[in-house]
Amino acid sequence: MDVAAARIARAIGEPARASMLYALMDRRARTATELAALAGVGAATASAHLKQLLENGLVKVAASGRHRYFNLATAEVARALEALGVLAGSKFAPTTPDTLRQARTCYDHIAGWLGVALHDGFIARGWLTPAYALTAAGARGLAAQGLEASVLATRRRFAFACLDWSERRSHLAGALGAAILDQALAKRWLRRDADSRSLEITAAGRGWLDKLGVD
Amino acid sequence: MDVAAARIARAIGEPARASMLYALMDRRARTATELAALAGVGAATASAHLKQLLENGLVKVAASGRHRYFNLATAEVARALEALGVLAGSKFAPTTPDTLRQARTCYDHIAGWLGVALHDGFIARGWLTPAYALTAAGARGLAAQGLEASVLATRRRFAFACLDWSERRSHLAGALGAAILDQALAKRWLRRDADSRSLEITAAGRGWLDKLGVD
DNA sequence: TCCATACTTCGATGATAAACGAAGCGTCAC
DNA sequence: GTGACGCTTCGTTTATCATCGAAGTATGGA
């Protein structure tokens, strides 16, 4: 176990490979050449690195013509990178793009400044208990914005905290977090950026957030 | 960000250092000599490794007489190690020792087969909601085995799921998980192995589990 | 058909760092 | 005190691996 984990950590722990992996955190696929440029190494070197990342199950590849598109292999890889980023970030991590810092998706829910604000707001106004159970007031509040509690009664974990790497605080994950993102997209309160995890807050979205007391 | 994270991953990604870190996952402090033996290296080498782990904020140290007791620096370190362990475990790690698979500590709560069984049992019999809030039935059930809800009312998060790397399912973490482990040790239902994270289920512990319907 | 592009493999070079023995420094026990 | 123990520092050796250039394979376009 420990030695297997060391293999993984070692694969991540080389600057060029780490650059590639963190560049892929937005879940957009890149070609080997793009990743080589991002990492600041030659094509031959990049090829060797990518081979190693593949062998360790950190990335997957899709061949398309003479290009090979690489991406993170699983959500768990992203999670491990996040966890490492949190450790590293306590010292560094100065420059997350503002658009990403403000609002973005994390898996299937809202992260970034907006995600943290929603999380804190829900708890501050007593919609969620500190153990992330829905209160009666919370059920009313969600219903008022069109989310019936019955919709949320899935087999999935209702709500829990997910550590935000740019804000370094918790945002809302689970069935509730996913439902909120779904609805915000459906009602056009938020709009997905075409090719990143960024979320844009629309004019209608501003109204939504005002009503929630989030600013 | 990426390069800083690479530093951290690199620090973890050396077999001797990884052995030390994963040995500390049970949050029991060890001396440099103990860690050297666990990692299978000499004292001088271990000292260099521990220095590096300190410099990267992965472990902390408490000097006591001529001993230096090392431990993981923060809960975030443990989380990152778990996340890496999940990656390592999903492909490799076929051979987790049975004693570890059955019952072990994870941070401050019970993991392994037993931890998962307790988690599932609590939810199945309605002691916990799927959002990990304690029900009235749960409060009664815990009181019946000597855990008053008042004891659990700390500022700490009450209960949440923690992904188990050997079972690859959730076990109970949080104030509740910690209280259960504390009590099981105090009542000698479980016994800590002298030099691993293993937990041994005692004869009295069998009775406890029978009463809980866990088998 | 022929060339450009995307990528990989091979071989050589160089830098990094893990390992240990020996020596040094504190601390505890007697 | 004196010696044993725990740990660190120093210096040396050795092995690993990141890097690149050059050559090779495959695909796409002209």
mmCIF file of C-alpha atoms (C1' of nucleotides) in Angstrom, chain B residues 31-33 43-44 47 51 66-68 70, chain D residues 3-11 17-18:
data_model
loop_
_atom_site.group_PDB
_atom_site.id
_atom_site.type_symbol
_atom_site.label_atom_id
_atom_site.label_comp_id
_atom_site.label_asym_id
_atom_site.label_seq_id
_atom_site.Cartn_x
_atom_site.Cartn_y
_atom_site.Cartn_z
ATOM 1 C CA THR B 31 10.381 8.160 17.270
ATOM 2 C CA ALA B 32 12.938 8.572 14.551
ATOM 3 C CA THR B 33 14.397 5.176 15.346
ATOM 4 C CA ALA B 43 19.313 6.070 11.327
ATOM 5 C CA ALA B 44 21.244 8.588 9.279
ATOM 6 C CA SER B 47 17.046 11.508 9.812
ATOM 7 C CA LYS B 51 14.101 16.525 7.869
ATOM 8 C CA ARG B 66 16.431 12.314 23.900
ATOM 9 C CA HIS B 67 13.540 11.147 21.746
ATOM 10 C CA ARG B 68 11.862 13.033 18.964
ATOM 11 C CA PHE B 70 7.041 12.525 14.826
ATOM 12 C "C1'" DG D 3 28.971 5.214 29.483
ATOM 13 C "C1'" DA D 4 24.911 4.064 26.711
ATOM 14 C "C1'" DC D 5 21.505 5.744 23.765
ATOM 15 C "C1'" DG D 6 18.951 8.739 20.351
ATOM 16 C "C1'" DC D 7 19.598 11.551 16.865
ATOM 17 C "C1'" DT D 8 21.951 14.705 13.520
ATOM 18 C "C1'" DT D 9 25.650 16.267 10.419
ATOM 19 C "C1'" DC D 10 29.317 15.384 7.144
ATOM 20 C "C1'" DG D 11 31.526 13.255 3.248
ATOM 21 C "C1'" DC D 17 16.166 9.493 -14.010
ATOM 22 C "C1'" DA D 18 15.210 13.884 -16.572
#
